[in-house]
Every structure is written in C-alpha cells, then in structure tokens.
XYZ file of C-alpha atoms in Angstrom:
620
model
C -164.389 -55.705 23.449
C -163.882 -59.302 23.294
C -167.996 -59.789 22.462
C -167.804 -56.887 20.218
C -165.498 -59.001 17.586
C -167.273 -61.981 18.171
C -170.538 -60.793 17.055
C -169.104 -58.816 14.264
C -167.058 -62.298 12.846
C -170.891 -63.696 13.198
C -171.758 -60.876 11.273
C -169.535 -61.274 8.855
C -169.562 -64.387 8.279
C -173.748 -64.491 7.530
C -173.182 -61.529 5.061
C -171.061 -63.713 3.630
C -173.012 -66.796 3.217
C -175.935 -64.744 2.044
C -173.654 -64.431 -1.197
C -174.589 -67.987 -1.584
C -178.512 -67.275 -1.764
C -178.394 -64.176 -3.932
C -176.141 -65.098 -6.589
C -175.183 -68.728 -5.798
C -178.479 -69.982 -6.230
C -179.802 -73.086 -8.634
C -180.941 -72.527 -12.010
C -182.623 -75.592 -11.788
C -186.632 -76.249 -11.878
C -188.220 -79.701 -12.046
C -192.081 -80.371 -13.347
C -191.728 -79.813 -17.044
C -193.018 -82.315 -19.755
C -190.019 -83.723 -22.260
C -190.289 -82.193 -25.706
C -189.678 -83.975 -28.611
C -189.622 -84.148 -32.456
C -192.189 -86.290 -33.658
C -190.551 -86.653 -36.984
C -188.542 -89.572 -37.583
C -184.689 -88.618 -37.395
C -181.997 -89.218 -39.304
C -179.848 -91.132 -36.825
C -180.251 -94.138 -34.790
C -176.980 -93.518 -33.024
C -174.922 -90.913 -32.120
C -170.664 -91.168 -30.982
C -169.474 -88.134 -28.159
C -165.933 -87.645 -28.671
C -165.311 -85.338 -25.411
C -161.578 -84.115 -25.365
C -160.998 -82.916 -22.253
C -158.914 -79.688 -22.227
C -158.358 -79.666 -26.100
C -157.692 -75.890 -27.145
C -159.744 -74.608 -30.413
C -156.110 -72.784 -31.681
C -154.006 -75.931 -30.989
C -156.595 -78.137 -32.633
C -156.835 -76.285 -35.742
C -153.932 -74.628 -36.416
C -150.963 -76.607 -38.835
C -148.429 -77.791 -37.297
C -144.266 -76.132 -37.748
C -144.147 -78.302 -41.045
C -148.071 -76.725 -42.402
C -149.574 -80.328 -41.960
C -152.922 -80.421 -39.441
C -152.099 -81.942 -36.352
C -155.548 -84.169 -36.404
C -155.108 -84.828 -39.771
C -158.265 -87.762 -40.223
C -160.814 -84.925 -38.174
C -159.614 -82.487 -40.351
C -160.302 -84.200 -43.052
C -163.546 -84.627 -42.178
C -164.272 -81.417 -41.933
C -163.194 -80.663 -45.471
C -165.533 -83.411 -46.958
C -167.938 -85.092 -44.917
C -168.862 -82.371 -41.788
C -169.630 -79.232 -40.429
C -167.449 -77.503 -37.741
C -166.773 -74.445 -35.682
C -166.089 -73.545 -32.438
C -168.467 -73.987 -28.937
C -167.899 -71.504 -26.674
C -167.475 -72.289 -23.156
C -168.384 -69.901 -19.590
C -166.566 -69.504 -16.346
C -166.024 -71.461 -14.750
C -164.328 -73.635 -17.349
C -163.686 -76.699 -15.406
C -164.056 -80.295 -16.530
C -167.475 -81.085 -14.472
C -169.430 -77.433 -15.496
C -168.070 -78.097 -18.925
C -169.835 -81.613 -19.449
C -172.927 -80.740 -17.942
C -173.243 -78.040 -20.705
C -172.506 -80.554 -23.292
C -174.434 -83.123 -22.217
C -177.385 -81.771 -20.187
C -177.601 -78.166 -22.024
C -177.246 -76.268 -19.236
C -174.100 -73.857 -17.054
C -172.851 -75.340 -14.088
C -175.232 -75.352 -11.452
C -173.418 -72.961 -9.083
C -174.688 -74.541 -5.872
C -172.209 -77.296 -7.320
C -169.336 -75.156 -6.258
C -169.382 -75.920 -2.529
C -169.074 -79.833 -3.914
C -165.676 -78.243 -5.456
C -167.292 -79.076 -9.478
C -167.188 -82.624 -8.184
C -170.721 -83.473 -7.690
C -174.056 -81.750 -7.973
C -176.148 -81.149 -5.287
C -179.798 -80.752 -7.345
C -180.694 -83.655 -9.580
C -180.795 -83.073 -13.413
C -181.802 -84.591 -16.523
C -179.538 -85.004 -19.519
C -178.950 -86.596 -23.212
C -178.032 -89.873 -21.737
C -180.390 -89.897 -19.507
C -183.083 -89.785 -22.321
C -181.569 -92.087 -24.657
C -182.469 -95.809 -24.909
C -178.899 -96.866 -23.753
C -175.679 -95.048 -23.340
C -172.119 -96.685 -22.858
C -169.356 -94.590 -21.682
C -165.637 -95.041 -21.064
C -163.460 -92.966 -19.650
C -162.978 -90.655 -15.994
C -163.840 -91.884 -12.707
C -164.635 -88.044 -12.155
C -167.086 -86.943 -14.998
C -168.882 -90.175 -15.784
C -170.053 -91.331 -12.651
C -172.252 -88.143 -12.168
C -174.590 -88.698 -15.215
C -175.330 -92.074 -14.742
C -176.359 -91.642 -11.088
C -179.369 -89.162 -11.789
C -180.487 -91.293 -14.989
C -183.840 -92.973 -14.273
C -183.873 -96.401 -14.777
C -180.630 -98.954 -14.940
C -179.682 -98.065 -18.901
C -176.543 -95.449 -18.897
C -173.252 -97.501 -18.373
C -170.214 -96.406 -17.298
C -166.496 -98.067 -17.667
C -163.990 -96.339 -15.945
C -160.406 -96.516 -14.870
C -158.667 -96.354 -11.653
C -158.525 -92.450 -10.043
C -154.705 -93.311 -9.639
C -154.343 -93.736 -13.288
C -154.833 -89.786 -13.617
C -151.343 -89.064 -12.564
C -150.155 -85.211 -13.235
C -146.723 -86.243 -12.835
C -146.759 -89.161 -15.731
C -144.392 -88.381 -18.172
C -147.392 -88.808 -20.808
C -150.730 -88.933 -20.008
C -152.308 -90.172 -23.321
C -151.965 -93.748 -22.091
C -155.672 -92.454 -20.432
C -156.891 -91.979 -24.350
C -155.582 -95.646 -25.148
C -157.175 -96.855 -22.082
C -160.333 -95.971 -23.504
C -160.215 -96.959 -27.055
C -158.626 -100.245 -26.157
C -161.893 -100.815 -23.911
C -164.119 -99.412 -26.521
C -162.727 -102.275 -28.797
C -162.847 -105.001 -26.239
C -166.535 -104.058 -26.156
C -167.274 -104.504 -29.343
C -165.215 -107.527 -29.884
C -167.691 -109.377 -26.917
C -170.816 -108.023 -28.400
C -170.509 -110.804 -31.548
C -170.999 -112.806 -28.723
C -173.366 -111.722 -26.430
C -176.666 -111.707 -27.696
C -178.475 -109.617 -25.294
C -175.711 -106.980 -25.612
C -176.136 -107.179 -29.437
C -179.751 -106.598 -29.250
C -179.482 -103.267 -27.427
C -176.399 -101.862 -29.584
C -179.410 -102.584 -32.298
C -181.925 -100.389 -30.689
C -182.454 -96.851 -31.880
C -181.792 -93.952 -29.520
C -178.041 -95.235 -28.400
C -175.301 -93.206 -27.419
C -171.728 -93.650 -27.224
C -169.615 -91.418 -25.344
C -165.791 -91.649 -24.967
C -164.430 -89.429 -22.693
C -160.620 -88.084 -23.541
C -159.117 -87.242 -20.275
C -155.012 -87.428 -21.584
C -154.822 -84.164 -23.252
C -155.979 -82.129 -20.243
C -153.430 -84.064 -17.949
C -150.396 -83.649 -19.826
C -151.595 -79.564 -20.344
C -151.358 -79.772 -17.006
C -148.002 -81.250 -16.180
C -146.257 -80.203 -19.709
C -148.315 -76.967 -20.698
C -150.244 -76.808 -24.200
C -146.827 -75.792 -25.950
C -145.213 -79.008 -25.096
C -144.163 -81.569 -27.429
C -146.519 -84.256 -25.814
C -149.645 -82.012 -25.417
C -149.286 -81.444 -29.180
C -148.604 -85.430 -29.854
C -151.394 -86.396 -28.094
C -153.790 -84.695 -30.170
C -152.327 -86.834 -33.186
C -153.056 -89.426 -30.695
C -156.543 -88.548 -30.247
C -156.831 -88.150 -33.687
C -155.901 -91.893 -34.363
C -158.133 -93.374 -32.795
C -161.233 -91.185 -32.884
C -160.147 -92.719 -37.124
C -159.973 -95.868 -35.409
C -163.363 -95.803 -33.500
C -164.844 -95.014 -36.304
C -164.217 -97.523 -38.830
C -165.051 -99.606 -36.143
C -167.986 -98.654 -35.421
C -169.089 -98.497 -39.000
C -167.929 -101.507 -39.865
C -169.958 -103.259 -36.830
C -173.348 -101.538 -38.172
C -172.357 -102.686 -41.579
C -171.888 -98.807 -42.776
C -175.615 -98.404 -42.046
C -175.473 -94.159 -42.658
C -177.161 -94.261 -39.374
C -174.490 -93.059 -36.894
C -174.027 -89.061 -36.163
C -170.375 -88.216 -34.815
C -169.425 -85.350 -32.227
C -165.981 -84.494 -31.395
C -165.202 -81.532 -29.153
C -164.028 -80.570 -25.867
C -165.214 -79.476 -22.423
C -162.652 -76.316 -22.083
C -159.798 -75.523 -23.525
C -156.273 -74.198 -21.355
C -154.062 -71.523 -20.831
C -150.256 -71.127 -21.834
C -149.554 -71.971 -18.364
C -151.110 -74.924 -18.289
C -154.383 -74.015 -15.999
C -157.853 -73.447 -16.824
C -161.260 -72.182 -14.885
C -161.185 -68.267 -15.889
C -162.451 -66.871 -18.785
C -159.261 -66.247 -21.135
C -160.222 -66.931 -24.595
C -157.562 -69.705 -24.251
C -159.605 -71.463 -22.165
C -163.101 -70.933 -23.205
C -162.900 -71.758 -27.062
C -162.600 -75.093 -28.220
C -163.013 -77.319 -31.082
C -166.465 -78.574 -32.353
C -166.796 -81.267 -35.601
C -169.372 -82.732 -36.192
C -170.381 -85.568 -39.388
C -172.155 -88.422 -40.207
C -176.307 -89.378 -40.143
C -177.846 -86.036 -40.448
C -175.257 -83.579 -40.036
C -174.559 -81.473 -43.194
C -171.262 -81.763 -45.146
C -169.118 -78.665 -46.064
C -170.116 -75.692 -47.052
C -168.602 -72.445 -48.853
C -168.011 -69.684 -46.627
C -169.146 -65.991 -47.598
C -167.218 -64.084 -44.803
C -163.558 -64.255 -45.263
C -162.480 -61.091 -43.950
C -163.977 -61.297 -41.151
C -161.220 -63.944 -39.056
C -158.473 -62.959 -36.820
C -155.460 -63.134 -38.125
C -154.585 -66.283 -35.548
C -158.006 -67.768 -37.278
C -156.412 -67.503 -40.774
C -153.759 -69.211 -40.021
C -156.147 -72.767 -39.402
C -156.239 -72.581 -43.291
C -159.706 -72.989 -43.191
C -161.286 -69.784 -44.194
C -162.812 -71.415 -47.549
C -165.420 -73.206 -45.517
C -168.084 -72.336 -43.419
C -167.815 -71.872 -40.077
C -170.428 -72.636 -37.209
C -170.369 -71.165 -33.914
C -172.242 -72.522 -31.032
C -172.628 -71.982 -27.342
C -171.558 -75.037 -25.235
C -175.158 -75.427 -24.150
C -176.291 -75.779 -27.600
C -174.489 -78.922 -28.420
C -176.874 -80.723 -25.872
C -180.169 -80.127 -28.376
C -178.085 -80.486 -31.480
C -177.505 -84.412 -30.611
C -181.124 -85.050 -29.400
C -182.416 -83.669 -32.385
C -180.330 -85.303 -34.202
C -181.306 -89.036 -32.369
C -184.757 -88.192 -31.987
C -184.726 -87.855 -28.150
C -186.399 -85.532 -25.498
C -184.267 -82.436 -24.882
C -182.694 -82.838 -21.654
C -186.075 -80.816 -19.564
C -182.941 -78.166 -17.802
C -181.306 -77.843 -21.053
C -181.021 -73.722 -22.291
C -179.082 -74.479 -25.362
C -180.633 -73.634 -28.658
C -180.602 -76.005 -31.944
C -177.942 -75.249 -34.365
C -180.008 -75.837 -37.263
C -177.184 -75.363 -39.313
C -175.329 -78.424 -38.531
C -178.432 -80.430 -39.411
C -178.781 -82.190 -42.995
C -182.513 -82.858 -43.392
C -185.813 -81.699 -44.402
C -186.909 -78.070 -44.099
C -189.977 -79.379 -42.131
C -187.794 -81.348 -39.771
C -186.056 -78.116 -38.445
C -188.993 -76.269 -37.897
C -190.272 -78.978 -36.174
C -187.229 -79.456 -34.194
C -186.801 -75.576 -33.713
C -190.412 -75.403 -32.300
C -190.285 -78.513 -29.997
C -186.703 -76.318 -28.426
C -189.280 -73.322 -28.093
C -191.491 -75.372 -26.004
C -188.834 -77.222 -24.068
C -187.626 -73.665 -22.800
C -190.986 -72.500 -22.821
C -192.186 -75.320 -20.271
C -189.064 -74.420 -17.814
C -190.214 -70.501 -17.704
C -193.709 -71.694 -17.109
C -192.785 -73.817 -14.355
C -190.416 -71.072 -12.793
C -193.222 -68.500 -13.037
C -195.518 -70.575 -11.526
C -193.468 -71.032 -8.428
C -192.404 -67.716 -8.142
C -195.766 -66.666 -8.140
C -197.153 -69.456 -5.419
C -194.354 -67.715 -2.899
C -195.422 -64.356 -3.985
C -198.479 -62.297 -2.517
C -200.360 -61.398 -5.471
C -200.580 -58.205 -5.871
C -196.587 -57.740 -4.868
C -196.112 -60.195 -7.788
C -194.899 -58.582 -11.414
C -194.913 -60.620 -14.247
C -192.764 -60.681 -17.311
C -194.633 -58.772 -19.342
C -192.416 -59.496 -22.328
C -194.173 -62.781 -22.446
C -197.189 -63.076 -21.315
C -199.633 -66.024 -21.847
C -201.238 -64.468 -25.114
C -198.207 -63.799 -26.594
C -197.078 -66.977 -26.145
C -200.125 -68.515 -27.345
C -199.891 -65.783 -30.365
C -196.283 -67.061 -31.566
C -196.769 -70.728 -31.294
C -200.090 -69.824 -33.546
C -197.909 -67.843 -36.148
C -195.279 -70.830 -35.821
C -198.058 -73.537 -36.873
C -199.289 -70.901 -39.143
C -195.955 -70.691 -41.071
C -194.874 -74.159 -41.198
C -198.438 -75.330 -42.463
C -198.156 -72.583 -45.458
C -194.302 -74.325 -45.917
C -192.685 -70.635 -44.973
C -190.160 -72.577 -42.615
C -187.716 -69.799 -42.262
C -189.894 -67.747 -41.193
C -191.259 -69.816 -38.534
C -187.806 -70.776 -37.417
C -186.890 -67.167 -37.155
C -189.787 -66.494 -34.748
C -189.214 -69.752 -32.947
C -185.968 -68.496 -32.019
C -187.826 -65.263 -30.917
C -189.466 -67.455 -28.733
C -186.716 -68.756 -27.390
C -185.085 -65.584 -26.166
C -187.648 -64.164 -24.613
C -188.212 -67.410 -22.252
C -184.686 -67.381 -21.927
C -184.930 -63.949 -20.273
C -188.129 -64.754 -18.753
C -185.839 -67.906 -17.006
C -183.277 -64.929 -15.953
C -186.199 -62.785 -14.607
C -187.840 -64.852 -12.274
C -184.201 -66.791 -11.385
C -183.266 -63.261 -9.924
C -186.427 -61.975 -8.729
C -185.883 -61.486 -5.178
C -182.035 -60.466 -6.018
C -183.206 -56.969 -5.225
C -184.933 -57.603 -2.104
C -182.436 -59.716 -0.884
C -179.576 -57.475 -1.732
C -181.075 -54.566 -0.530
C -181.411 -55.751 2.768
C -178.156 -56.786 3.270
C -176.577 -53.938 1.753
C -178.815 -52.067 4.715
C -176.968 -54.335 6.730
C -174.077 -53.855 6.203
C -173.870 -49.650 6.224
C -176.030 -50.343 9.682
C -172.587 -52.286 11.015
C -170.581 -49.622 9.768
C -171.918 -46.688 11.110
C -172.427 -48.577 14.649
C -168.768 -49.865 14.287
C -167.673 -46.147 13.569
C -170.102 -44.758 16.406
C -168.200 -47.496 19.107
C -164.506 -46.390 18.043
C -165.492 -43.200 18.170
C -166.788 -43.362 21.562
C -164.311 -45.537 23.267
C -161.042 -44.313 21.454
C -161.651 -40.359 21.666
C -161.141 -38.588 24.662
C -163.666 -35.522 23.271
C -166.612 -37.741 23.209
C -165.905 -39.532 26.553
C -165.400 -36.458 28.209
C -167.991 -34.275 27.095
C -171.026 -36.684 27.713
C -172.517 -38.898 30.178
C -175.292 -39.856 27.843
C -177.214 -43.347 28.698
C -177.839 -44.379 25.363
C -180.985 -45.384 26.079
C -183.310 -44.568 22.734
C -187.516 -43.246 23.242
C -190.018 -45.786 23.753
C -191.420 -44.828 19.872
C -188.101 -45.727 18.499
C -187.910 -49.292 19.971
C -191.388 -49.818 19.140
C -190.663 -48.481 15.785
C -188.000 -51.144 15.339
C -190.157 -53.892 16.965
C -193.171 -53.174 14.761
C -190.557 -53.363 11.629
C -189.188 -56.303 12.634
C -192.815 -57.955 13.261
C -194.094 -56.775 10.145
C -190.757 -58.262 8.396
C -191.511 -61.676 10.338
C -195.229 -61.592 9.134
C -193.956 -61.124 5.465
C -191.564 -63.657 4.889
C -193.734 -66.126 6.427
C -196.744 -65.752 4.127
C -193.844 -66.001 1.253
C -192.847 -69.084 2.673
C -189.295 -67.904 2.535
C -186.346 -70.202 3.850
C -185.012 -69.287 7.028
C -181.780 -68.044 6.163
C -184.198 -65.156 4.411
C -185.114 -64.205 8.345
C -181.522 -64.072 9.018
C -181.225 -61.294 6.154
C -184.205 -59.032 6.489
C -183.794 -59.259 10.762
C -180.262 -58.435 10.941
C -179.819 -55.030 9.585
C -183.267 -53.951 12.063
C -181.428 -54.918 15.119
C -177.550 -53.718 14.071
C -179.925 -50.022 13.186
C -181.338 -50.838 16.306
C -178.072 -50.463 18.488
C -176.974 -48.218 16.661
C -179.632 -45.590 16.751
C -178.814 -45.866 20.498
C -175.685 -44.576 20.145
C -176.421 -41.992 17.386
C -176.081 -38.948 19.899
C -172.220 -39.393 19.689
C -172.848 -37.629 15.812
C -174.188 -34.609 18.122
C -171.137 -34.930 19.978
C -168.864 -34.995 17.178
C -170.934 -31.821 15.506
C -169.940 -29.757 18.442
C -166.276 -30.479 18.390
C -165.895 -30.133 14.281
C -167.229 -26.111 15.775
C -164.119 -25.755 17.591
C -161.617 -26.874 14.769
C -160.183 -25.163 12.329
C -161.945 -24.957 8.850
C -158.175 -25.519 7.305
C -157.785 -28.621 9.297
C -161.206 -30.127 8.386
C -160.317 -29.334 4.765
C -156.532 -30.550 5.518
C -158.062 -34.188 6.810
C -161.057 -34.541 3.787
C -158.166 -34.178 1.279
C -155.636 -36.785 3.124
C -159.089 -39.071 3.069
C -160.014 -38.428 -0.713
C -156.004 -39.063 -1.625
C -156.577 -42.393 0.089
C -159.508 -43.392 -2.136
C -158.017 -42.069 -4.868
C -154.907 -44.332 -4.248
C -157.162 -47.028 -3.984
C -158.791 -46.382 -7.050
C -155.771 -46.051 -9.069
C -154.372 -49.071 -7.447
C -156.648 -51.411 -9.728
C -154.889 -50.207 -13.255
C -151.460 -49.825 -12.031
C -150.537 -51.778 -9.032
C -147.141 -49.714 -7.960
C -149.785 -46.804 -6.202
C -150.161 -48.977 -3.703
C -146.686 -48.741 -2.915
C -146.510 -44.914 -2.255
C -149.873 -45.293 0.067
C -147.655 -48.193 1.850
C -144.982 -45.984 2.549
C -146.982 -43.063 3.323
C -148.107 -45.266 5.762
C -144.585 -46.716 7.288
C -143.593 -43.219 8.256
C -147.126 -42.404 9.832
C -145.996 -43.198 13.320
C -142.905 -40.534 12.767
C -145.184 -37.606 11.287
C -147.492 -37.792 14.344
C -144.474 -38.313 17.260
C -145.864 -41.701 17.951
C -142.348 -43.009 18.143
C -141.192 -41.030 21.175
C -143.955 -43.281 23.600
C -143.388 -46.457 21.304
C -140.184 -47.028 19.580
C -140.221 -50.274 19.096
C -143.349 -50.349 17.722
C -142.795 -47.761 15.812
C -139.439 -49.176 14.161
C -141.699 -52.630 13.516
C -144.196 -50.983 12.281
C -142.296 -49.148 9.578
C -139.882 -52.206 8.737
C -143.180 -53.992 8.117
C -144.935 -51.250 5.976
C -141.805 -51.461 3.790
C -141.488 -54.630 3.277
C -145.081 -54.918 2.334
C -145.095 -51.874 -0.180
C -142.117 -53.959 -1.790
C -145.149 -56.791 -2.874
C -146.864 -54.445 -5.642
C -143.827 -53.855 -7.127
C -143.237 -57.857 -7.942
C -144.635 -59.361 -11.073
C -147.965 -60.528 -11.125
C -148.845 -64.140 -11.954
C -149.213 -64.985 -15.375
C -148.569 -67.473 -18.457
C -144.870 -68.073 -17.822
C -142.933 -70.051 -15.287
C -141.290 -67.895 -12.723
C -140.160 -70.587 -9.643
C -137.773 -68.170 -7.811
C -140.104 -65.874 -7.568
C -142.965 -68.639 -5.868
C-alpha cells in the first residue's frame, strides 16, 4: 500500500507540472527583423513617469473640497494632452505590469516560478532600442531591463532594497529619492561634457520610476490620508521634472511626456487579481507629438463614478497596457520592441496623416514578423501533412493587405489604410494565439486520458482490497492476453516514434507515456467491473436507486457550494453523523466521537466571512 501512494504522489505531482507546459508556456519568439517608421518623428526625447500602484479613480477623481488631487497633470490634460485610461491583465503585479509598458507585451508566465522577479526568456524592449535611457528608481523593476539590453547604453540609478520599507510611516520619501537624483543629474551634466553630448542625441529616454504610492497602499490602504497626499506629491514633482527638463533643452518642443502606472490597488490595500480596482489606471500623455485636448462626443456613456472625475467635456482615450509600448516608439522614432503585441494609439499622436499610416503599417509588420516566425517553427516540429495552418492568414492574404495598404496611402486615403492595417493586426494577433496553443489539445488530451486512467485503476484497487464481495468471489490472476500487452506496447512505440520526429521535449514523453501504462494496469484489473456486475444482480433495485440519489445530492451540494458557501455546511454535517447512521460507533467510539467533533467544527468554516476589502484581525 505504501508503493501504491508513492507512485500516485509521482503521479500527481507530473500532472501537475504538465500545467506548466500547457498553459504556462512562453509567448516569446526570437528571429524577427525591428520595424520602424522611416519618417522623421516628432520627438527627440521622450520622459516615463511610471507610478507604481496609482489607481485610475483616486487619480482622477476631486478631492472632499472638488479640487484635483494632481492638480499640474490635470491641468495638462485640460490644455496641452491627451488622456485616458490603460488597462492592465492579471496578474497585476509591479514586474508583469512594466514589461507591458515598456516591452509591449503580458507577463511572460514562465516568469511566475521566478515569483514576477525576474524573467527567465530574454526580451527586447523600448529602452533597449533607444540610443540611451537613464532610469531612477526600484532596485526590483529596473535592474531587469537593463540586463537584456544589447550593448552598455540603458542606465540604471537605484536605491537601497531596505529603503522599500512597508512599515514606514510614509513611503513617498522613495518619490523624493528619485527626483532629488534626477536633479543631481542634471545639475552634473553642465559639467560633463561627454554626458552632455549623449543627453543631445536623438532617441533618449528618461524613465522615473514612482515606487512610494504603491508602498504606502500597502501599509495605509488607498483611502488613507498619505496614499492620497502622495499623489499631490507625485504631482509636484512630475511639475518639477518638467520645467526642468525643459528648461535644460532650452524649451526645444522636442520632448514627449508619459505619466501612468503599472497597476492600480484594491480597498484593502493588495493587488494581483483582476478587480477593476486594480487593473485600471491613469494614462496622460503631452508634449512633442502628442495631440492636445479634444471635445468629447459621448457623454452619456460614463459610469456614474467616471462623472464624478469632472472630465466628461473632453475626450477620452482608452488603451491596453501593451499599447503604450508602440505609442512611445512611434512617437521617438524607434524600433518597436520585436515581442511587443500592443497596437498604436493613433489617437494620441499629433502629426501628419501620412506619418500614422506609416507608423500603423510598420506595427502591422512588427506583429506580422512575430506570427511568421512562430509559424515557421511550429511547422519545422510538425510532420507536414499533420500540420494546419491559419487559414485566416495565409501568405496571399497577407501579401494582398500590405498591397491594398501601399495602395491606399499612395492615393492619400489614410484612413482607410489604417483601418485595414489594424485588420492586419488582429488577425496576426490571433494567428500568434493559434500557433502559441497549438499542441494545447494534444497535450491536454493526453493528460486528461491520464488522469480518468488513474481513476478508474484507483477505484478498481479499493474496490478489490476493501470489499469482501470481490475478494471472495474471485481468484482471478490479473494477468491480461498477450494481444492486449502488445496492443499497449505497439501504442506506446508508435507514441515514442512520434514525438521524436516532432522533436518534442522530454517532459512531452512523460505526458503521452503515462496514461498507456496507468490503462495498462488497469486493464489488468478490469475483471473486478465483471465482479461488481454480478453483485449489483443480487441487490435491490430500491437500494441501487437509494445510493445514485445520496451520490447525485453530493454533487449537487458541491455544485451549489460555489454560489452560496453555507451548503457546504449541511454536506459537513451530513457527514459528522455518518459513523452513527451506519453503527460504526459501536466497534469505534472514539473514533467515532473524533470524527464527528471534527466534522463540526469544520462545517463551522463556511459559515465565517470570506476575505475581502475590510480589515477583520479577530477573525485572522
């Protein structure tokens, strides 16, 4: 019995690693070309504002006296910018939440057994393909972008990992930290004529990274006084980095602004899921090549909670996180980071018609290139005439559109060609989806096959060792026909054969081998079903229909159990006073009087409160 539960915790335990390689699996492809405008663009610089667990509602919202709580940004979107709100996925976390800004793609999810810390797959990003990039801030977001940049041109400036202290009485020291660095770096530039030559250089990012709002969230909650003061405090000196900056260019117009944040945070103070809390958050965007305010046509369409920013007069731009990534290459002139999926926000951009299209197009083939190279591997580990395309794009459709696209913007019809750009887009997008979960189905089925195998042979074993009918009514060897084990051993050859010309990873063998040995054993012991047949003969049709409807109540209180958590409690105490319906006290009373203490004091959990947005410490 012992080897019995140490084979099925093996078991186990690689059904549940192969979670990992069907759904856990990197998005990530290397081999494409950068894209990029060949237009000149209307910035030579760009400023990333990144405030790390800054809520969209508590960012825009007036304050208890009807005065904005950023009051310069919000400003700025009233005259000089555009803004809206990015929205964020699960798992809204500091690390997945930058790499969608800045690289234009969702967390790699092999990242999670590096805890969001560090990613195990290289990838390219907007720093990465700027001229030079200068960054202040986290010891736990920056470092990660400047070690896969090529070349010795993204810096990073960083403060001690003790400094982020959840128990500080006010975090936004962290934000100071940064701008007083920021400043200090500026101030030495005047002097330092190497350092002044590259801040001169086109292509040149800035990115300060706002770590003081998410810490006090987390130790005072977003409702607190000094989560709400620290976004004045952010507010300051974003104003104050900016004049600075300006003033060092001599107010060239040639600096593009971002401000926005990674995720936003719950009432409780914790963030990760997917509550709307958490995934919207502020985006603001001004300066070289970003377009200033516009009139908005669709005021009836906000929540009530969006009415009350006070901002329903202007329009308002949505993006996906991913898409900020694009919008501030485009806006630079830079290659779009090659793993980036975001899409331009043409709407944010202030420049010629032809630029867009342009810039539009050169997204198209900067997807386009990652669904190429996807395809292509896909089909190298593929035998060819197993292999199915996506025949919503094939090659002469894609040569068809970019024709049309070249078509339109020759003829000056750049709506148009935008509009089929983004068609373009999509279906590569879904193409990238297709071939990322090609052999989802293959692999799932076999472990699904895998696991009802270890079911039924776990059922068949109980049922033989634990029931006196079977054990007395049969001597049986359970020794299956020759043809059946060289069924099995042909199926498990032929299963070899084809994951080897597929070049398949190993752990694949471990998947598609399994289930035919676990349907191996238990097709030995598949004459206890005969077995059981003959008994169900001699027992009463009311008790077979008296033990199906005790079994379908069961699943039934299972069911139920996921809308209203109390059902569990009845099947709990049906279950305590199991041992005294079937006289299983009279042998074992003690166990018996354990058994139902326990049962009760477990059918008391449902009943409790469930975790949620407000502080309940007696209860933990």
């Amino acid at each position: 019995m012992l080897l019995f539960f140490i084979v099925g915790l093996i078991i186990h335990l690689i059904f549940f690693a192969s979670i990992f390689d069907i759904y856990f699996t990197s998005p990530l492809v290397h081999g494409m070309t950068p894209q990029h405008t060949r237009l000149p663009p209307p910035a030579k610089r760009l400023v990333l504002f990144v405030a790390d667990g800054l809520r969209a509602d508590t960012f825009f919202e007036l304050d208890e006296h009807g005065l904005p709580r950023a009051p310069y940004l919000r400003n700025i979107i009233q005259t000089k910018g555009s803004w809206g709100v990015s929205h964020t996925r699960v798992p809204t976390e500091s690390r997945p939440g930058h790499v969608a800004l800045i690289a234009g793609f969702y967390e790699d999810v092999s990242a999670v057994a590096k805890g969001w810390k560090e990613n195990p797959v290289e990838f390219d990003s907007v720093f990465n393909e700027s001229t030079y990039t200068w960054s202040w801030g986290s010891p736990d977001i920056l470092p990660m972008f400047a070690k896969g940049a090529s070349g010795d041109h993204v810096f990073t400036h960083c403060y001690l990992a003790e400094s982020e202290d959840f128990a500080s009485e006010d975090a936004a020291k962290l934000d100071a930290w940064v701008f007083d660095h920021v400043k200090s770096f500026f101030r030495s530039a005047q002097s330092d004529q190497t350092l002044l030559h590259k801040l001169n250089d086109d292509k040149v990012v800035f990115f300060l990274h706002l770590l003081g709002l998410d810490t006090n969230g987390h130790a005072h909650r977003p409702g607190s006084r000094e989560y709400k003061d620290n976004v004045k405090k952010v507010d300051e000196g974003v104003k104050e980095m900016v004049t600075l900056i300006e003033d060092f260019y001599g107010n060239d117009d040639k600096t593009a602004f971002v401000f926005t944040s990674d995720h936003g945070m719950t009432d409780w103070g914790s963030h990760g899921a997917g509550h709307p809390s958490e995934t919207l958050t502020p985006l603001v965007a001004w300066g070289a090549g970003v377009h200033h305010p516009r009139e908005s046509l669709f005021l009836d369409t906000l929540s009530n909670n969006e009415q009350k920013w006070n901002l329903m007069n202007l329009k308002r731009l949505d993006v996906n996180q991913a898409d900020v990534a694009p919008l501030m290459s485009a806006l630079i002139g830079i290659p779009y980071p090659l793993n980036s999926v975001g899409i331009l926000p043409v709407e944010y951009i202030n420049s010629s018609n032809l630029f867009k299209a342009e810039s539009m197009l050169t997204n198209a083939f900067q997807i386009l290139e990652q669904f190429k190279v996807k395809m292509a591997q896909k089909k190298l580990t593929t035998l060819s005439f197993l292999f199915s395309p996506f025949s919503s794009l094939s090659e002469s459709k894609q040569l068809d559109i970019v024709r049309r696209v070249r078509s339109y913007i020759h003829g000056g019809n750049y709506k148009e060609a935008m509009d089929l750009c983004r068609t373009l887009i999509d279906l590569a997008l879904e193409g990238l989806t297709y071939y990322h979960t090609y052999d989802r189905f293959f692999l799932g089925t076999s472990v699904v096959m895998g696991f009802a195998g270890w079911i039924l042979y776990v059922i068949l074993i109980i049922m033989k060792t634990n029931t006196s009918t079977i054990q007395t009514t049969s001597c049986y060897s359970g020794t299956p026909s020759q043809l059946v084990s060289y069924g099995f051993g042909a199926l498990g050859l032929s299963m070899v054969f084809f994951l080897i010309i597929q070049s398949s990873p190993w752990t694949y063998y471990v998947y598609c081998l399994l289930p035919i040995n676990i349907w191996y054993a238990a097709s030995k012991e598949l004459w206890i079903l005969h077995q059981v047949r003959i008994y169900l003969m001699t027992v009463s049709p009311f008790g077979i229909l008296g033990f199906l409807i005790i079994v379908i109540m069961g699943v039934e209180i299972l069911v139920v159990s996921f809308f209203y958590r109390w059902v569990l409690t009845v099947g709990l105490v049906a279950f305590a006073f199991w041992p005294v319906v079937m006289k299983l006290w009279i042998e074992a009373k003690i166990t018996t009087v354990s058994w139902v203490l326990l049962s009760l004091l477990l059918a008391v959990f449902p009943l409790m409160p469930v975790v949620g947005r407000e502080p309940n410490i007696t209860l933990v």
